[in-house]
Amino acid sequence: MRISRTAKEITVSNYKETYEFWKINPFFDEETHAELATLTDEKEIEDRFYRDLEFGTAGARGVMGAGTNRFNSYNVRRISTGFANYLLNKFGEAAKTRGIAIAFDTRNNSSEYAKKTALTMCAAGIPAHLYAYTCPTPMLSFAVRELGCVGGVIITASHNTKEYNGYKAYDDTGCQLYPDDADAVVAEVEKVDITKTVIMDEEEALSKGLLTYLGDEMMDRYVDAIKNQENGIPADIKADLKACYTPLHGSGLVPITKVLSELGYSGVDTVAEQCTPDGNFPTVVSPNPGDESAMSMVIEQAKSMGADIALGSDPDADRIGLAAKDTDGNYTFFSGNQICAMLIEYLLTARADKLKPNSCIMTTVVTSELGSAIAKSYGLSVDEVLTGFKFIGALMNRYEKTGEKTVEFGYEESNGCLIGNHVRDKDATVAVMMICEMAAYYKSQGKTLCDVLQDIYKKHGYYLDHLDSYEFKGKDGAEKISAINAKLRELGASLSPDIERIRDFAIGTEDMPPSDVLKYWFKDGSWLAVRPSGTEPKIKIYYCIHDDDHKAATENLAAKQKLINDVIDSL
């Protein structure tokens, strides 16, 4: 890595030298200098400077702070400069006419980072269409498609804790960058000298027409696209539904409540304490609606009002959480796999007369088999892709061009799904709308969503899905994760005599690019998959247990968890 120091250049050979450079170089502001001057922990200094913040297929994400391995305005400028150069190389003059869409969520500093992104693009001659207020990730994807942009960026760290922020880059279809494109961006980012990045003054950008702000008109167009997905149940059935919703201090409040109100769901309350946008997420440990603890306030409020369902969305409103009241008045919290299985059952029933011979659903290699079993029972084919919604979006793009298949539903286990063709990312707004429709419909039939899930199990067998995430921070943590992966590959089928087959997705195929995923299928029909997170210092273990009942499945899960824990404990 080459870094300029005013008149001369130095070669950064170790983290200490890089740290000293950032601490004194006048390019970095006094706030940065002051923050770095207070550091005394050598491990902290090493973690901040032992590498550059990584940009990959999921974009960039990290703890906010000063340093090469931290998320800050300087790294935002560096990444944006590389992305701008990539867009100019790929689209030429068209990049300077079609421009780029930019959005941000409610996280601390998100608006500042988004503006830095926009003004960096403007300095490169690429017009920036910047949302004037916080909005969900799917609204960014929508704007790229509506405006015909060459790309998009949203500043968000999704469901991560308050210390994090991130940078997600999109292509001209509104889909997150595919690995080949992400690699090309990385190559451009690596060429950028962070001290020579340039941003345009905001007033200059506005006066030259390079910077424009997106507002309510784009929001209204997005809301209309969502409403077009409803299945037309009667107004009285909608009005009879009682629901409680929380945005978890995020960006989902306005579009989600707007859609539900305009469609006639008048019995929806919100959690007032969690409606205020706040990047500190003061009422939760982590703003992930897939965690029951994050949904505790909305579930308690749902109980107090006797609501049929409790709903939540994460800060950038692409993921959803759901709990439902059963016939005894207790509330059951559902996993992402369970939510999507119920949605598939409902959608394929509601749209039975509209399904086509080439209709399909899309899912990922670490998602439960239950949704696939339901889809196949209705005669649909199932396309399985790698983890990450970009792979679903890319396949949607291909089918849109070829007409080979019609996509009815796309989803992944991590509480995200897409219904419709308006975006190329998971979308909590359309998911919440469809969950409300589903719950209202089944309520009119005398059923709760708990009843619906049990009916599904009776038809397709019992599925227990589980995710274990092991967090290993810093340089030592990255080495630990690498060692776990290496050990599992070394063990292979000797991990257990019950293993039927293994697939190492690091070996790419014609249908899938290489990905660091190991998947083990067992003789009993269950599987587990191992995948290092692309955005967090974690290694994730996914389990799909298919067994006779909950008790048998729980025992089966514990036995398979022990296989992995023994490997981790041995290192």
XYZ file of C-alpha atoms in Angstrom:
571
model
C 0.000 0.000 0.000
C 1.441 3.374 -1.027
C 0.575 6.500 0.922
C 1.669 10.067 0.169
C 3.140 12.242 2.892
C 3.024 15.733 1.322
C 6.184 15.988 -0.853
C 7.490 12.465 -0.451
C 6.098 8.946 -0.380
C 6.582 6.264 2.236
C 5.947 2.542 2.035
C 3.808 1.353 4.922
C 5.336 -1.888 6.133
C 3.569 -2.455 9.444
C 0.620 -1.284 11.448
C 2.659 0.909 13.788
C 4.028 2.962 10.933
C 0.558 3.344 9.470
C -0.794 4.365 12.862
C 1.869 7.068 13.274
C 1.159 8.309 9.762
C -2.555 8.745 10.424
C -1.819 10.362 13.775
C 0.250 13.216 12.291
C -0.684 13.632 8.643
C -2.519 16.941 8.065
C -4.881 15.285 5.557
C -6.745 13.729 8.501
C -8.761 16.093 10.680
C -8.019 17.061 14.264
C -10.790 14.838 15.586
C -9.049 11.839 14.006
C -5.665 12.912 15.386
C -7.143 13.340 18.870
C -8.899 9.949 18.800
C -5.707 8.164 17.766
C -3.597 10.021 20.335
C -5.684 8.532 23.155
C -4.994 4.915 22.158
C -2.780 2.949 24.539
C -3.850 -0.663 23.998
C -1.423 -2.238 21.516
C -3.976 -4.835 20.388
C -6.477 -2.043 19.680
C -3.901 -0.161 17.599
C -3.005 -3.350 15.727
C -6.651 -4.156 14.977
C -7.271 -0.660 13.656
C -4.259 -0.656 11.333
C -3.133 -4.182 10.463
C -5.153 -4.115 7.232
C -7.397 -1.951 5.092
C -11.159 -2.151 5.645
C -12.214 -5.012 3.436
C -14.541 -4.465 0.489
C -16.117 -7.662 -0.810
C -19.279 -9.081 -2.344
C -21.299 -7.736 0.612
C -19.636 -4.306 0.363
C -17.753 -2.941 3.360
C -18.790 -3.062 6.997
C -16.927 -2.299 10.195
C -16.765 -0.661 13.589
C -16.791 3.137 13.267
C -13.621 4.941 14.262
C -10.239 6.172 13.061
C -7.970 3.730 11.251
C -7.466 1.836 8.011
C -9.525 -1.081 9.370
C -12.357 1.076 10.681
C -15.431 2.550 9.044
C -14.942 6.316 8.706
C -15.398 9.161 6.225
C -11.896 8.649 4.801
C -12.539 5.017 3.962
C -15.916 6.036 2.533
C -14.116 8.483 0.233
C -11.551 5.839 -0.704
C -14.179 3.210 -1.539
C -16.346 5.758 -3.381
C -13.393 6.875 -5.494
C -12.684 3.276 -6.471
C -16.364 2.611 -7.196
C -16.584 5.784 -9.288
C -13.568 4.718 -11.344
C -15.127 1.295 -11.853
C -18.379 2.869 -13.074
C -16.515 5.189 -15.444
C -14.510 2.265 -16.815
C -17.613 0.132 -17.315
C -20.120 2.705 -18.585
C -17.950 5.512 -19.931
C -19.851 8.719 -20.642
C -23.141 7.020 -19.764
C -22.076 7.083 -16.115
C -21.965 10.887 -16.366
C -25.509 11.090 -17.672
C -27.307 8.244 -15.877
C -25.723 8.861 -12.483
C -25.902 6.927 -9.246
C -28.538 6.645 -6.485
C -27.458 6.974 -2.843
C -29.336 6.327 0.403
C -28.696 5.980 4.124
C -30.400 4.502 7.166
C -30.741 5.770 10.746
C -27.331 4.707 12.015
C -24.973 7.212 13.585
C -23.058 9.162 10.908
C -24.977 7.523 8.046
C -26.139 10.839 6.590
C -22.597 12.246 6.711
C -21.141 9.174 5.014
C -23.861 9.241 2.350
C -23.142 12.877 1.552
C -19.403 12.142 1.357
C -20.218 9.337 -1.075
C -22.367 11.629 -3.194
C -19.822 14.459 -3.310
C -17.021 12.042 -4.176
C -19.101 10.799 -7.100
C -19.831 14.378 -8.150
C -16.101 15.173 -8.106
C -15.637 12.270 -10.550
C -18.317 13.740 -12.827
C -21.013 11.201 -11.902
C -24.375 12.787 -10.954
C -25.603 11.701 -7.523
C -29.294 11.244 -6.678
C -29.217 11.340 -2.877
C -32.251 10.553 -0.742
C -33.073 13.594 1.398
C -34.007 11.471 4.410
C -33.407 8.021 5.857
C -34.942 5.170 3.935
C -34.839 1.366 3.634
C -32.334 -0.543 1.541
C -35.035 -1.705 -0.914
C -35.883 1.937 -1.650
C -32.293 2.367 -2.842
C -32.645 -0.626 -5.163
C -35.970 0.779 -6.356
C -34.473 4.209 -7.153
C -31.646 2.662 -9.193
C -34.211 0.861 -11.342
C -36.685 3.753 -11.574
C -34.060 6.338 -12.522
C -32.019 4.092 -14.798
C -28.835 4.705 -12.801
C -25.549 2.906 -13.448
C -25.297 1.933 -9.801
C -26.253 2.634 -6.227
C -24.918 2.887 -2.681
C -26.604 2.700 0.697
C -24.858 3.475 3.961
C -26.029 0.845 6.442
C -24.803 -1.982 8.628
C -28.189 -3.694 8.507
C -28.881 -5.423 11.840
C -25.418 -5.001 13.412
C -24.970 -3.324 16.785
C -24.610 0.446 17.128
C -20.801 0.475 16.790
C -21.014 -0.576 13.135
C -21.724 1.074 9.830
C -21.304 -0.076 6.261
C -21.297 0.580 2.527
C -23.388 -1.574 0.182
C -22.818 -1.126 -3.545
C -25.354 -1.947 -6.267
C -25.247 -2.485 -10.014
C -27.450 -0.918 -12.682
C -30.258 -3.425 -12.055
C -30.533 -2.481 -8.367
C -28.823 -5.719 -7.326
C -25.845 -5.898 -4.970
C -22.622 -6.405 -6.869
C -21.969 -9.917 -8.153
C -18.537 -11.345 -7.188
C -16.879 -10.528 -10.540
C -18.039 -6.914 -10.340
C -17.096 -6.655 -6.667
C -13.612 -7.925 -7.526
C -13.309 -5.248 -10.214
C -14.308 -2.571 -7.682
C -11.779 -3.938 -5.187
C -9.062 -3.651 -7.827
C -9.953 0.014 -8.323
C -10.181 0.729 -4.586
C -6.729 -0.760 -4.040
C -5.277 1.784 -6.484
C -6.637 4.734 -4.499
C -4.300 6.804 -2.333
C -6.571 7.731 0.558
C -4.861 11.108 1.021
C -5.579 12.130 -2.572
C -9.318 11.488 -2.637
C -11.352 14.514 -3.706
C -14.880 15.606 -2.868
C -16.855 18.432 -4.447
C -18.321 21.280 -2.423
C -22.060 20.721 -1.912
C -23.074 24.136 -3.246
C -20.960 23.630 -6.355
C -22.451 20.182 -6.894
C -25.970 21.574 -6.585
C -25.306 24.512 -8.880
C -23.817 22.240 -11.549
C -26.765 19.883 -11.347
C -24.536 17.028 -10.246
C -26.280 16.629 -6.883
C -30.044 16.198 -6.614
C -32.175 15.125 -3.673
C -34.842 12.429 -3.812
C -37.951 12.892 -1.697
C -41.609 12.010 -1.357
C -42.246 11.338 -5.055
C -39.845 8.384 -5.064
C -41.331 7.171 -1.782
C -44.834 7.275 -3.285
C -43.744 5.328 -6.359
C -42.149 2.693 -4.146
C -45.269 2.419 -1.972
C -47.454 2.007 -5.058
C -45.208 -0.817 -6.289
C -45.622 -2.589 -2.943
C -49.392 -2.178 -2.944
C -49.561 -3.774 -6.392
C -48.520 -7.073 -4.796
C -51.603 -7.464 -2.577
C -54.042 -10.256 -3.347
C -57.254 -8.293 -2.814
C -58.838 -9.669 0.345
C -62.025 -7.861 1.503
C -61.749 -4.584 3.428
C -63.579 -5.898 6.485
C -61.108 -8.770 6.832
C -58.202 -6.306 6.734
C -59.820 -4.039 9.288
C -60.400 -6.970 11.657
C -56.674 -7.698 11.981
C -54.985 -6.386 15.125
C -51.228 -5.936 14.788
C -48.364 -4.140 16.504
C -45.240 -3.030 14.624
C -41.816 -1.664 15.555
C -39.137 -0.205 13.258
C -36.501 -0.733 16.010
C -35.404 2.923 15.663
C -34.820 2.321 11.960
C -36.011 3.506 8.567
C -39.040 1.263 8.076
C -41.617 3.308 9.975
C -42.823 5.642 7.212
C -43.072 3.283 4.214
C -44.456 0.345 6.203
C -47.140 2.274 8.078
C -47.990 4.184 4.893
C -48.586 0.966 2.941
C -50.667 -0.625 5.700
C -52.753 2.512 6.242
C -53.459 3.031 2.550
C -54.513 -0.602 2.170
C -56.997 -0.367 5.052
C -55.216 -2.160 7.903
C -56.658 0.180 10.518
C -55.906 -2.013 13.539
C -52.125 -1.529 13.495
C -50.356 0.081 16.463
C -46.676 1.008 16.742
C -44.207 0.934 19.629
C -43.793 4.657 20.307
C -40.470 4.280 22.177
C -38.922 2.578 19.132
C -40.348 4.821 16.411
C -37.796 7.598 16.935
C -34.828 7.192 14.561
C -31.789 6.645 16.774
C -28.453 5.118 15.777
C -27.746 4.217 19.395
C -30.710 1.804 19.378
C -31.294 2.547 23.071
C -34.061 0.017 23.721
C -32.302 -3.075 22.319
C -28.905 -4.746 22.547
C -28.922 -5.472 18.817
C -31.554 -4.188 16.350
C -32.093 -7.563 14.705
C -35.772 -8.531 14.421
C -34.642 -12.101 13.908
C -33.654 -12.174 17.595
C -36.567 -12.614 19.984
C -34.925 -10.310 22.547
C -35.023 -7.408 20.086
C -38.744 -8.002 19.608
C -39.583 -8.078 23.334
C -41.191 -4.616 23.486
C -43.424 -5.122 20.459
C -44.486 -8.554 21.734
C -45.349 -7.114 25.161
C -47.384 -4.330 23.552
C -49.101 -6.874 21.306
C -50.075 -8.843 24.422
C -51.468 -5.768 26.139
C -53.669 -4.904 23.155
C -54.554 -8.507 22.315
C -52.988 -8.226 18.860
C -52.999 -11.165 16.480
C -49.403 -10.550 15.416
C -46.303 -8.558 16.396
C -43.977 -7.344 13.634
C -40.566 -5.685 13.409
C -38.014 -4.527 10.859
C -34.292 -3.814 11.173
C -32.612 -0.373 10.738
C -32.472 -0.551 6.922
C -35.832 -2.357 6.729
C -34.886 -5.333 4.635
C -35.359 -7.967 7.373
C -38.496 -8.797 9.329
C -39.430 -10.350 12.660
C -42.759 -11.956 13.559
C -44.580 -13.360 16.578
C -48.213 -14.512 16.614
C -50.874 -15.210 19.220
C -52.127 -18.771 19.481
C -55.607 -19.925 20.495
C -54.574 -19.893 24.189
C -53.416 -16.273 24.021
C -49.696 -17.080 24.149
C -47.261 -15.627 21.617
C -44.929 -17.710 19.484
C -41.834 -16.157 17.930
C -41.045 -17.471 14.443
C -37.710 -17.978 12.715
C -37.015 -16.573 9.261
C -37.405 -20.054 7.806
C -40.808 -20.490 9.446
C -42.052 -17.056 8.358
C -41.122 -17.716 4.745
C -42.574 -21.236 4.784
C -45.938 -19.792 5.844
C -45.709 -17.035 3.234
C -45.001 -19.594 0.507
C -47.995 -21.686 1.591
C -50.253 -18.619 1.626
C -48.995 -17.088 -1.631
C -49.257 -20.285 -3.627
C -52.792 -20.794 -2.318
C -53.880 -17.194 -2.938
C -52.343 -17.103 -6.413
C -53.134 -20.658 -7.475
C -55.005 -19.518 -10.587
C -52.177 -17.155 -11.581
C -49.264 -19.591 -11.317
C -47.517 -20.478 -14.549
C -45.960 -23.754 -15.696
C -42.535 -22.109 -15.274
C -43.227 -20.564 -11.850
C -40.443 -21.034 -9.312
C -39.199 -19.922 -5.933
C -35.603 -19.023 -5.080
C -33.713 -19.826 -1.923
C -30.142 -20.309 -0.686
C -27.881 -23.226 0.202
C -28.197 -22.494 3.951
C -31.979 -22.083 4.026
C -34.372 -24.714 5.406
C -35.796 -27.364 3.093
C -39.327 -26.726 4.392
C -40.180 -23.886 2.009
C -38.835 -25.914 -0.897
C -40.973 -28.902 0.089
C -44.074 -26.692 0.104
C -43.263 -25.163 -3.286
C -42.639 -28.570 -4.865
C -45.967 -29.836 -3.521
C -47.609 -27.091 -5.595
C -45.632 -28.123 -8.671
C -43.119 -25.274 -8.597
C -39.429 -25.698 -9.236
C -36.877 -24.466 -6.695
C -33.679 -22.633 -7.569
C -30.950 -22.754 -4.931
C -28.206 -20.127 -4.898
C -25.330 -19.079 -2.658
C -25.905 -17.067 0.526
C -26.553 -13.398 -0.176
C -29.554 -11.837 -1.854
C -27.394 -10.636 -4.744
C -27.414 -14.196 -6.064
C -31.212 -14.280 -5.998
C -31.320 -10.857 -7.674
C -28.864 -11.885 -10.370
C -30.874 -15.002 -11.214
C -34.053 -12.907 -11.305
C -32.335 -10.658 -13.830
C -31.433 -13.649 -15.976
C -34.965 -15.040 -15.931
C -36.398 -11.611 -16.694
C -34.282 -11.493 -19.859
C -34.783 -15.083 -21.009
C -38.359 -15.715 -19.856
C -37.141 -19.138 -18.749
C -38.902 -18.939 -15.376
C -41.318 -16.739 -13.442
C -40.152 -15.954 -9.923
C -42.958 -16.044 -7.358
C -40.889 -15.698 -4.203
C -37.261 -15.286 -3.190
C -35.983 -15.728 0.355
C -33.143 -16.627 2.692
C -33.061 -17.938 6.254
C -31.912 -14.616 7.717
C -35.445 -13.155 7.862
C -35.391 -11.599 4.402
C -37.601 -12.165 1.370
C -38.885 -10.536 -1.805
C -42.318 -10.684 -3.369
C -42.570 -8.874 -6.685
C -40.252 -7.499 -9.330
C -39.852 -3.906 -8.132
C -36.438 -4.330 -6.465
C -33.520 -6.755 -6.422
C -33.062 -7.084 -2.679
C -34.999 -8.375 0.288
C -37.782 -6.018 1.288
C -39.375 -5.756 4.743
C -42.146 -3.448 3.518
C -43.630 -5.945 1.075
C -43.017 -8.746 3.601
C -44.906 -6.946 6.385
C -47.772 -6.154 4.028
C -48.042 -9.794 2.931
C -47.765 -11.111 6.491
C -50.657 -8.844 7.511
C -52.700 -10.063 4.556
C -51.871 -13.676 5.393
C -52.726 -13.284 9.082
C -55.981 -11.448 8.280
C -57.023 -14.113 5.775
C -56.367 -17.023 8.122
C -58.063 -15.178 10.997
C -61.172 -14.955 8.823
C -60.902 -18.753 8.474
C -60.682 -19.176 12.257
C -56.940 -19.925 12.261
C -53.905 -18.320 13.866
C -50.491 -18.354 12.203
C -49.472 -20.901 14.853
C -52.209 -23.172 13.504
C -50.986 -22.606 9.953
C -47.437 -23.664 10.814
C -48.636 -26.806 12.581
C -50.741 -27.702 9.530
C -47.611 -27.359 7.407
C -45.670 -29.674 9.728
C -48.459 -32.254 9.604
C -48.223 -32.274 5.820
C -44.471 -32.066 5.305
C -42.918 -33.378 8.507
C -41.244 -31.543 11.383
C -38.297 -29.243 10.616
C -36.030 -27.708 13.216
C -33.718 -25.014 11.920
C -31.004 -23.455 14.002
C -28.092 -21.035 13.614
C -25.037 -20.839 15.874
C -22.769 -17.816 15.442
C -19.301 -17.867 16.993
C -17.658 -14.449 17.256
C -13.846 -14.104 17.131
C -12.703 -10.481 16.993
C -9.518 -8.877 15.702
C -6.538 -10.352 13.903
C -6.375 -13.345 16.268
C -10.060 -13.945 15.685
C -9.645 -13.961 11.914
C -6.887 -16.531 12.309
C -9.126 -18.643 14.563
C -11.927 -18.646 11.998
C -9.431 -19.633 9.297
C -8.129 -22.462 11.497
C -11.666 -23.800 12.110
C -12.339 -23.837 8.387
C -9.049 -25.554 7.642
C -9.636 -28.219 10.312
C -13.114 -29.035 9.026
C -11.795 -29.396 5.473
C -9.014 -31.619 6.764
C -11.464 -33.858 8.653
C -13.904 -34.171 5.771
C -16.324 -37.091 6.124
C -14.408 -38.356 9.167
C -16.222 -35.652 11.161
C -19.022 -38.206 11.648
C -19.804 -41.743 10.441
C -23.354 -40.552 9.744
C -22.285 -38.164 6.969
C -23.650 -39.184 3.593
C -21.951 -36.548 1.443
C -20.108 -33.208 1.618
C -19.967 -30.279 -0.738
C -17.243 -27.662 -0.555
C -18.638 -24.573 -2.283
C -15.158 -23.043 -2.365
C -14.837 -25.089 -5.536
C -17.003 -23.128 -7.943
C -19.262 -24.741 -10.515
C -20.874 -23.655 -13.752
C -23.954 -22.541 -11.789
C -22.238 -21.042 -8.738
C -19.065 -19.009 -8.220
C -16.671 -20.100 -5.449
C -17.878 -19.379 -1.907
C -16.449 -20.269 1.481
C -19.238 -22.664 2.496
C -18.988 -26.297 3.627
C -22.197 -28.328 3.677
C -22.663 -31.788 5.205
C -25.663 -34.008 4.445
C -26.455 -36.780 6.922
C -28.019 -40.163 6.371
C -31.114 -39.129 8.348
C -31.940 -36.377 5.816
C -30.623 -33.517 7.960
C -27.744 -31.191 7.084
C -25.412 -28.605 8.528
C -23.449 -25.873 6.771
C -20.428 -23.847 7.853
C -19.867 -20.306 6.584
C -17.681 -17.433 7.792
C -19.668 -14.193 7.818
C -18.849 -11.747 5.050
C -19.684 -8.724 7.228
C -18.918 -9.668 10.850
C -16.028 -11.393 12.708
C -18.090 -14.559 13.019
C -18.238 -18.099 11.739
C -21.811 -19.335 11.313
C -23.115 -22.882 11.563
C -26.533 -23.567 10.014
C -28.544 -26.677 10.909
C -31.616 -28.133 9.201
C -32.989 -31.087 11.158
C -35.844 -33.123 9.678
C -37.235 -35.516 12.270
C -40.410 -37.040 13.688
C -41.204 -34.348 16.255
C -39.726 -31.494 18.267
C -38.202 -33.707 20.976
C -36.447 -36.009 18.513
C -35.269 -33.064 16.420
C -33.865 -31.257 19.474
C -31.831 -34.312 20.484
C -30.644 -34.735 16.907
C -29.577 -31.075 16.785
C -27.600 -31.353 20.034
C -25.658 -34.325 18.679
C -24.701 -32.452 15.526
C -23.801 -29.293 17.458
C -21.368 -31.369 19.512
C -19.518 -32.372 16.348
C -18.769 -28.723 15.569
C -18.110 -27.647 19.155
C -15.550 -30.407 19.571
C -13.637 -29.098 16.559
C -13.749 -25.491 17.783
C -12.697 -26.468 21.301
C -9.735 -28.428 19.928
C -8.146 -25.341 18.367
